[in-house]
Short mmCIF file of C-alpha atoms in Angstrom, two decimals:
data_model
loop_
_atom_site.label_atom_id
_atom_site.label_comp_id
_atom_site.label_asym_id
_atom_site.label_seq_id
_atom_site.Cartn_x
_atom_site.Cartn_y
_atom_site.Cartn_z
CA UNK T 21 1.09 38.30 24.39
CA UNK T 22 1.92 39.86 21.02
CA UNK T 23 5.57 40.38 22.02
CA UNK T 24 5.83 36.75 23.03
CA UNK T 25 4.44 35.66 19.65
CA UNK T 26 6.94 37.90 17.83
CA UNK T 27 9.81 36.39 19.83
CA UNK T 28 8.64 32.88 18.93
CA UNK T 29 8.46 33.78 15.22
CA UNK T 30 11.94 35.36 15.41
CA UNK T 31 13.47 32.21 16.90
CA UNK T 32 11.75 30.11 14.21
CA UNK T 33 13.06 32.36 11.39
CA UNK T 34 16.62 32.19 12.86
CA UNK T 35 16.42 28.39 12.88
CA UNK T 36 15.38 28.34 9.23
CA UNK T 37 18.25 30.65 8.23
CA UNK T 38 20.84 28.56 10.08
CA UNK T 39 19.60 25.34 8.48
CA UNK T 40 19.79 26.69 4.84
CA UNK T 41 22.99 27.47 2.89
CA UNK T 42 23.85 31.12 2.39
CA UNK T 43 23.93 30.80 -1.42
CA UNK T 44 20.45 29.28 -1.50
CA UNK T 45 19.09 32.10 0.66
CA UNK T 46 20.77 34.73 -1.54
CA UNK T 47 19.33 33.18 -4.74
CA UNK T 48 15.85 33.04 -3.25
CA UNK T 49 16.04 36.70 -2.26
CA UNK T 50 17.21 37.67 -5.75
CA UNK T 51 14.33 35.74 -7.33
CA UNK T 52 11.86 37.49 -5.04
CA UNK T 53 13.27 40.89 -5.98
CA UNK T 54 13.09 40.13 -9.73
CA UNK T 55 9.67 38.51 -9.62
CA UNK T 56 6.61 40.49 -10.70
CA UNK T 57 4.51 42.21 -8.11
CA UNK T 58 1.61 39.81 -8.59
CA UNK T 59 -1.41 39.32 -10.74
CA UNK T 60 -3.31 42.27 -9.28
CA UNK T 61 -0.45 44.72 -9.92
CA UNK T 62 -0.03 43.47 -13.50
CA UNK T 63 -3.76 43.86 -14.23
CA UNK T 64 -3.82 47.46 -13.02
CA UNK T 65 -0.71 48.22 -15.08
CA UNK T 66 -2.34 46.76 -18.20
CA UNK T 67 -5.46 48.84 -17.67
CA UNK T 68 -3.33 51.95 -17.09
CA UNK T 69 -1.45 51.38 -20.35
CA UNK T 70 -4.70 50.83 -22.20
CA UNK T 71 -6.08 54.09 -20.82
CA UNK T 72 -2.99 55.92 -21.98
CA UNK T 73 -3.28 54.53 -25.52
CA UNK T 74 -6.99 55.43 -25.69
CA UNK T 75 -6.22 58.99 -24.59
CA UNK T 76 -3.59 59.29 -27.34
CA UNK T 77 -6.06 58.00 -29.94
CA UNK T 78 -8.66 60.50 -28.76
CA UNK T 79 -6.17 63.35 -29.16
CA UNK T 80 -5.39 62.22 -32.72
CA UNK T 81 -9.05 61.94 -33.74
CA UNK T 82 -9.85 65.37 -32.34
CA UNK T 83 -6.92 66.88 -34.22
CA UNK T 84 -8.01 65.18 -37.46
CA UNK T 85 -11.53 66.53 -37.00
CA UNK T 86 -10.19 70.08 -36.68
CA UNK T 87 -8.00 69.67 -39.77
CA UNK T 88 -10.95 68.33 -41.79
CA UNK T 89 -13.12 71.25 -40.65
CA UNK T 90 -10.55 73.80 -41.78
CA UNK T 91 -10.19 72.11 -45.19
CA UNK T 92 -13.93 71.76 -45.61
CA UNK T 93 -14.62 75.47 -45.32
CA UNK T 94 -12.06 76.34 -47.99
CA UNK T 95 -13.32 73.72 -50.46
CA UNK T 96 -17.02 74.36 -49.79
CA UNK T 97 -16.88 77.94 -51.08
CA UNK T 98 -15.18 76.84 -54.29
CA UNK T 99 -17.63 73.97 -54.81
CA UNK T 100 -20.62 76.29 -54.46
CA UNK T 101 -19.09 78.70 -56.96
CA UNK T 102 -18.39 75.89 -59.44
CA UNK T 103 -22.05 74.89 -59.65
CA UNK T 104 -22.70 77.78 -62.01
CA UNK T 105 -20.36 76.26 -64.63
CA UNK T 106 -22.31 73.12 -65.53
CA UNK T 107 -25.87 74.40 -65.04
CA UNK T 108 -26.01 76.23 -68.45
CA UNK T 109 -24.92 73.00 -70.16
CA UNK T 110 -27.71 71.10 -68.44
CA UNK T 111 -30.19 73.68 -69.70
CA UNK T 112 -28.80 73.49 -73.25
CA UNK T 113 -27.76 69.85 -73.72
CA UNK T 114 -29.71 68.23 -70.94
CA UNK T 115 -28.72 65.35 -68.66
CA UNK T 116 -30.18 62.03 -69.86
CA UNK T 117 -29.08 59.19 -67.55
CA UNK T 118 -31.37 56.68 -69.28
CA UNK T 119 -29.89 57.17 -72.76
CA UNK T 120 -29.17 53.90 -74.57
CA UNK T 121 -25.69 53.87 -76.14
CA UNK T 122 -23.12 51.25 -77.09
CA UNK T 123 -19.97 52.67 -75.49
CA UNK T 124 -20.25 53.77 -71.86
CA UNK T 125 -17.41 55.15 -69.78
CA UNK T 126 -18.00 55.36 -66.02
CA UNK T 127 -15.85 58.03 -64.37
CA UNK T 128 -15.69 57.05 -60.69
CA UNK T 129 -14.48 59.79 -58.33
CA UNK T 130 -13.20 58.84 -54.88
CA UNK T 131 -10.68 59.98 -52.30
CA UNK T 132 -7.01 59.08 -51.98
CA UNK T 133 -7.19 58.67 -48.20
CA UNK T 134 -9.45 56.71 -45.89
CA UNK T 135 -11.04 57.38 -42.49
CA UNK T 136 -13.96 59.16 -44.16
CA UNK T 137 -16.88 56.78 -43.72
CA UNK T 138 -18.55 55.01 -46.61
CA UNK T 139 -18.43 57.61 -49.39
CA UNK T 140 -15.90 55.63 -51.42
CA UNK T 141 -17.79 52.37 -51.08
CA UNK T 142 -20.98 54.15 -52.16
CA UNK T 143 -19.35 55.46 -55.35
CA UNK T 144 -17.95 52.02 -56.18
CA UNK T 145 -21.32 50.33 -55.62
CA UNK T 146 -23.09 52.81 -57.91
CA UNK T 147 -20.39 52.35 -60.56
CA UNK T 148 -20.80 48.58 -60.47
CA UNK T 149 -24.58 48.95 -60.69
CA UNK T 150 -24.25 51.24 -63.73
CA UNK T 151 -21.93 48.75 -65.38
CA UNK T 152 -24.42 45.96 -64.77
CA UNK T 153 -27.32 48.03 -66.15
CA UNK T 154 -25.42 49.04 -69.29
CA UNK T 155 -24.00 45.60 -70.02
CA UNK T 156 -25.18 43.69 -73.04
CA UNK T 157 -24.06 41.78 -76.13
CA UNK T 158 -23.70 44.99 -78.15
CA UNK T 159 -22.67 47.30 -75.32
CA UNK T 160 -19.25 48.05 -73.89
CA UNK T 161 -18.58 49.61 -70.50
CA UNK T 162 -15.21 50.87 -69.31
CA UNK T 163 -13.95 52.64 -66.19
CA UNK T 164 -12.00 55.83 -65.67
CA UNK T 165 -10.97 56.03 -62.01
CA UNK T 166 -10.04 59.14 -60.06
CA UNK T 167 -8.79 58.34 -56.57
CA UNK T 168 -6.83 55.60 -54.83
CA UNK T 169 -9.73 54.09 -52.89
CA UNK T 170 -11.91 53.38 -55.94
CA UNK T 171 -8.87 51.96 -57.71
CA UNK T 172 -8.18 49.53 -54.85
CA UNK T 173 -11.76 48.20 -54.97
CA UNK T 174 -12.37 48.09 -58.73
CA UNK T 175 -9.02 46.55 -59.67
CA UNK T 176 -10.00 43.35 -57.88
CA UNK T 177 -13.18 42.80 -59.92
CA UNK T 178 -12.79 44.74 -63.18
CA UNK T 179 -9.08 45.08 -63.86
CA UNK T 180 -9.44 44.49 -67.62
CA UNK T 181 -12.16 47.14 -67.95
CA UNK T 182 -10.15 50.03 -66.49
CA UNK T 183 -8.89 52.46 -69.11
CA UNK T 184 -7.57 55.40 -67.03
CA UNK T 185 -6.38 55.67 -63.41
CA UNK T 186 -5.59 59.06 -61.87
CA UNK T 187 -4.57 59.42 -58.22
CA UNK T 188 -3.34 62.15 -55.84
CA UNK T 189 -5.91 64.67 -57.04
CA UNK T 190 -5.77 66.75 -53.87
CA UNK T 191 -2.02 66.78 -53.49
CA UNK T 192 -2.18 70.39 -54.73
CA UNK T 193 -5.10 72.82 -54.42
CA UNK T 194 -7.69 71.99 -57.07
CA UNK T 195 -8.32 74.50 -59.85
CA UNK T 196 -10.08 74.43 -63.20
CA UNK T 197 -6.86 74.34 -65.22
CA UNK T 198 -5.66 71.21 -63.45
CA UNK T 199 -9.01 69.44 -63.83
CA UNK T 200 -9.34 70.43 -67.50
CA UNK T 201 -5.97 68.77 -68.19
CA UNK T 202 -7.22 65.61 -66.48
CA UNK T 203 -10.43 65.75 -68.51
CA UNK T 204 -8.41 66.08 -71.72
CA UNK T 205 -6.32 63.04 -70.77
CA UNK T 206 -9.46 60.99 -70.17
CA UNK T 207 -10.99 61.99 -73.51
CA UNK T 208 -7.80 61.09 -75.37
CA UNK T 209 -7.61 57.60 -73.86
CA UNK T 210 -11.23 56.45 -74.12
CA UNK T 211 -13.83 56.04 -76.84
CA UNK T 212 -17.27 56.91 -75.59
CA UNK T 213 -20.86 57.58 -76.51
CA UNK T 214 -21.74 58.60 -72.95
CA UNK T 215 -19.60 59.60 -69.99
CA UNK T 216 -21.22 58.87 -66.63
CA UNK T 217 -19.53 60.77 -63.78
CA UNK T 218 -20.19 59.18 -60.37
CA UNK T 219 -19.50 61.36 -57.32
CA UNK T 220 -20.91 62.40 -53.94
CA UNK T 221 -22.68 65.75 -53.98
CA UNK T 222 -22.15 67.76 -50.81
CA UNK T 223 -25.30 68.77 -48.92
CA UNK T 224 -24.16 69.27 -45.33
CA UNK T 225 -21.46 68.12 -42.95
CA UNK T 226 -23.44 65.00 -42.10
CA UNK T 227 -25.14 64.44 -45.45
CA UNK T 228 -24.00 63.75 -49.01
CA UNK T 229 -25.97 62.61 -52.06
CA UNK T 230 -24.57 60.00 -54.49
CA UNK T 231 -24.97 61.57 -57.94
CA UNK T 232 -24.50 60.51 -61.55
CA UNK T 233 -24.02 63.15 -64.27
CA UNK T 234 -24.18 62.12 -67.93
CA UNK T 235 -22.18 63.80 -70.71
CA UNK T 236 -23.02 62.68 -74.25
CA UNK T 237 -20.73 62.59 -77.25
CA UNK T 238 -21.45 65.03 -80.13
CA UNK T 239 -22.85 62.22 -82.30
CA UNK T 240 -25.32 61.13 -79.61
CA UNK T 241 -26.30 64.75 -79.00
CA UNK T 242 -27.15 65.14 -82.69
CA UNK T 243 -29.06 61.85 -82.66
CA UNK T 244 -31.10 62.86 -79.62
CA UNK T 245 -31.78 66.30 -81.09
CA UNK T 246 -33.02 64.82 -84.37
CA UNK T 247 -35.26 62.34 -82.56
CA UNK T 248 -37.10 65.25 -80.95
CA UNK T 249 -36.24 64.40 -77.37
CA UNK T 250 -35.02 66.78 -74.70
CA UNK T 251 -32.53 68.24 -77.16
CA UNK T 252 -35.12 69.01 -79.80
CA UNK T 253 -34.76 72.81 -79.45
CA UNK T 254 -31.04 72.79 -80.31
CA UNK T 255 -31.68 73.90 -83.90
CA UNK T 256 -33.26 77.12 -82.68
CA UNK T 257 -29.78 78.53 -81.95
CA UNK T 258 -27.77 80.24 -84.67
CA UNK T 259 -24.09 79.41 -85.23
CA UNK T 260 -21.70 82.27 -85.94
CA UNK T 261 -18.04 82.27 -86.94
CA UNK T 262 -18.15 79.81 -89.84
CA UNK T 263 -17.99 76.66 -87.71
CA UNK T 264 -20.16 73.69 -88.47
CA UNK T 265 -22.68 72.24 -86.10
CA UNK T 266 -20.52 69.17 -85.49
CA UNK T 267 -17.51 71.29 -84.54
CA UNK T 268 -19.55 73.39 -82.16
CA UNK T 269 -21.01 70.29 -80.51
CA UNK T 270 -17.53 68.77 -80.21
CA UNK T 271 -16.23 71.84 -78.41
CA UNK T 272 -19.33 72.02 -76.23
CA UNK T 273 -19.01 68.35 -75.24
CA UNK T 274 -15.38 68.75 -74.21
CA UNK T 275 -16.07 71.97 -72.31
CA UNK T 276 -19.13 70.42 -70.64
CA UNK T 277 -17.13 67.41 -69.47
CA UNK T 278 -14.36 69.57 -67.98
CA UNK T 279 -16.90 71.76 -66.14
CA UNK T 280 -18.92 68.82 -64.82
CA UNK T 281 -15.73 67.03 -63.76
CA UNK T 282 -14.43 70.14 -61.98
CA UNK T 283 -17.65 70.50 -60.01
CA UNK T 284 -17.79 66.75 -59.29
CA UNK T 285 -14.24 66.67 -57.93
CA UNK T 286 -14.92 69.64 -55.63
CA UNK T 287 -18.26 68.24 -54.46
CA UNK T 288 -16.65 64.90 -53.70
CA UNK T 289 -13.80 66.60 -51.83
CA UNK T 290 -16.35 68.47 -49.68
CA UNK T 291 -18.22 65.25 -48.99
CA UNK T 292 -14.93 63.56 -48.07
CA UNK T 293 -14.00 66.22 -45.51
CA UNK T 294 -17.51 66.31 -44.06
CA UNK T 295 -17.59 62.52 -43.75
CA UNK T 296 -14.14 62.57 -42.15
CA UNK T 297 -15.33 65.16 -39.62
CA UNK T 298 -18.30 62.95 -38.71
CA UNK T 299 -16.15 59.83 -38.51
CA UNK T 300 -13.53 61.49 -36.31
CA UNK T 301 -16.22 62.98 -34.06
CA UNK T 302 -17.77 59.53 -33.61
CA UNK T 303 -14.32 58.06 -32.93
CA UNK T 304 -13.60 60.71 -30.30
CA UNK T 305 -16.90 60.00 -28.55
CA UNK T 306 -16.27 56.26 -28.67
CA UNK T 307 -12.80 56.79 -27.23
CA UNK T 308 -14.31 58.86 -24.42
CA UNK T 309 -16.83 56.11 -23.63
CA UNK T 310 -14.08 53.49 -23.65
CA UNK T 311 -11.95 55.67 -21.39
CA UNK T 312 -14.83 55.93 -18.90
CA UNK T 313 -15.23 52.16 -18.85
CA UNK T 314 -11.50 51.62 -18.44
CA UNK T 315 -11.38 54.16 -15.60
CA UNK T 316 -14.18 52.32 -13.84
CA UNK T 317 -12.38 48.99 -14.34
CA UNK T 318 -9.11 50.46 -13.08
CA UNK T 319 -10.75 51.88 -9.95
CA UNK T 320 -12.50 48.60 -9.21
CA UNK T 321 -9.30 46.60 -9.72
CA UNK T 322 -7.28 48.99 -7.56
CA UNK T 323 -9.93 48.93 -4.82
CA UNK T 324 -10.02 45.13 -4.90
CA UNK T 325 -6.21 45.04 -4.59
CA UNK T 326 -6.25 47.42 -1.62
CA UNK T 327 -9.05 45.45 0.05
CA UNK T 328 -7.18 42.17 -0.43
CA UNK T 329 -4.00 43.63 1.07
CA UNK T 330 -5.90 44.96 4.07
CA UNK T 331 -7.49 41.54 4.62
CA UNK T 332 -4.06 39.89 4.48
CA UNK T 333 -2.63 42.38 6.98
CA UNK T 334 -5.56 41.94 9.37
CA UNK T 335 -5.39 38.15 9.04
CA UNK T 336 -1.64 38.18 9.74
CA UNK T 337 -2.10 40.39 12.81
CA UNK T 338 -4.87 38.13 14.07
CA UNK T 339 -2.70 35.09 13.57
CA UNK T 340 0.13 36.71 15.49
CA UNK T 341 -2.21 37.60 18.32
CA UNK T 342 -3.63 34.07 18.35
#
């Protein structure tokens, strides 16, 4: 019965070929060869390409996490050692964030590269809040920006209030000499009564603390000492070498700012690498979850395609037998 059906279909196909021109048959065959394999084949190919791209992204994020971990360890040791530089100044001159002065300079420290979470946005938000708090009819607030990311955000809102912009801090390994030169450039280009350094203090790989350190000018230090505040015990120290009190305070203020800035830059660099590690770890996990979902979708699509083809084959065989 099946052989008879095949012979009938063969005679029908021969009749169709004889009734159509050869050129038309050739063009139809060419179009069938160049046509896509069908919607099901295209969908599986799209999913396969997507899986490949997600795997590549996962490899990149894992590599970036390893690079950030290696950089973090090197910077962390130096940041911990630098904390001993500014602590004596805090004991001697204090740190008074609530001091009321006319000229404020906010030194915002950020990174030059992204993909490190929200540490840069946090520094910018704190800087804007400090500017709002210290704004008044008789007060003046300016910015000194260290880092490309803070520059990109603050230029949009406070372009006229930016005095100094320094980028590419971590292009070379950070050392005290390099940071002291940057501190000297900032002091030469701004007039200040109080310098407020905004940075992210490193606590752990997954934790950083937004911090504000205040460095007062020599005149404000003398004023606070005479008023009997936290600096009231400054006169208990004797000055040797023939220098006046104002000269000593001037040198101390400059040295304090360079030490605090050096520690702040290192602490922020540690926080940047730790935040980048966390961000890349989260990205790798998200890529893995997406890859699992795409694999499930690919298997379901492929199984549906195979099932549909089997149904078509069985239906064709049944039709031939019928």
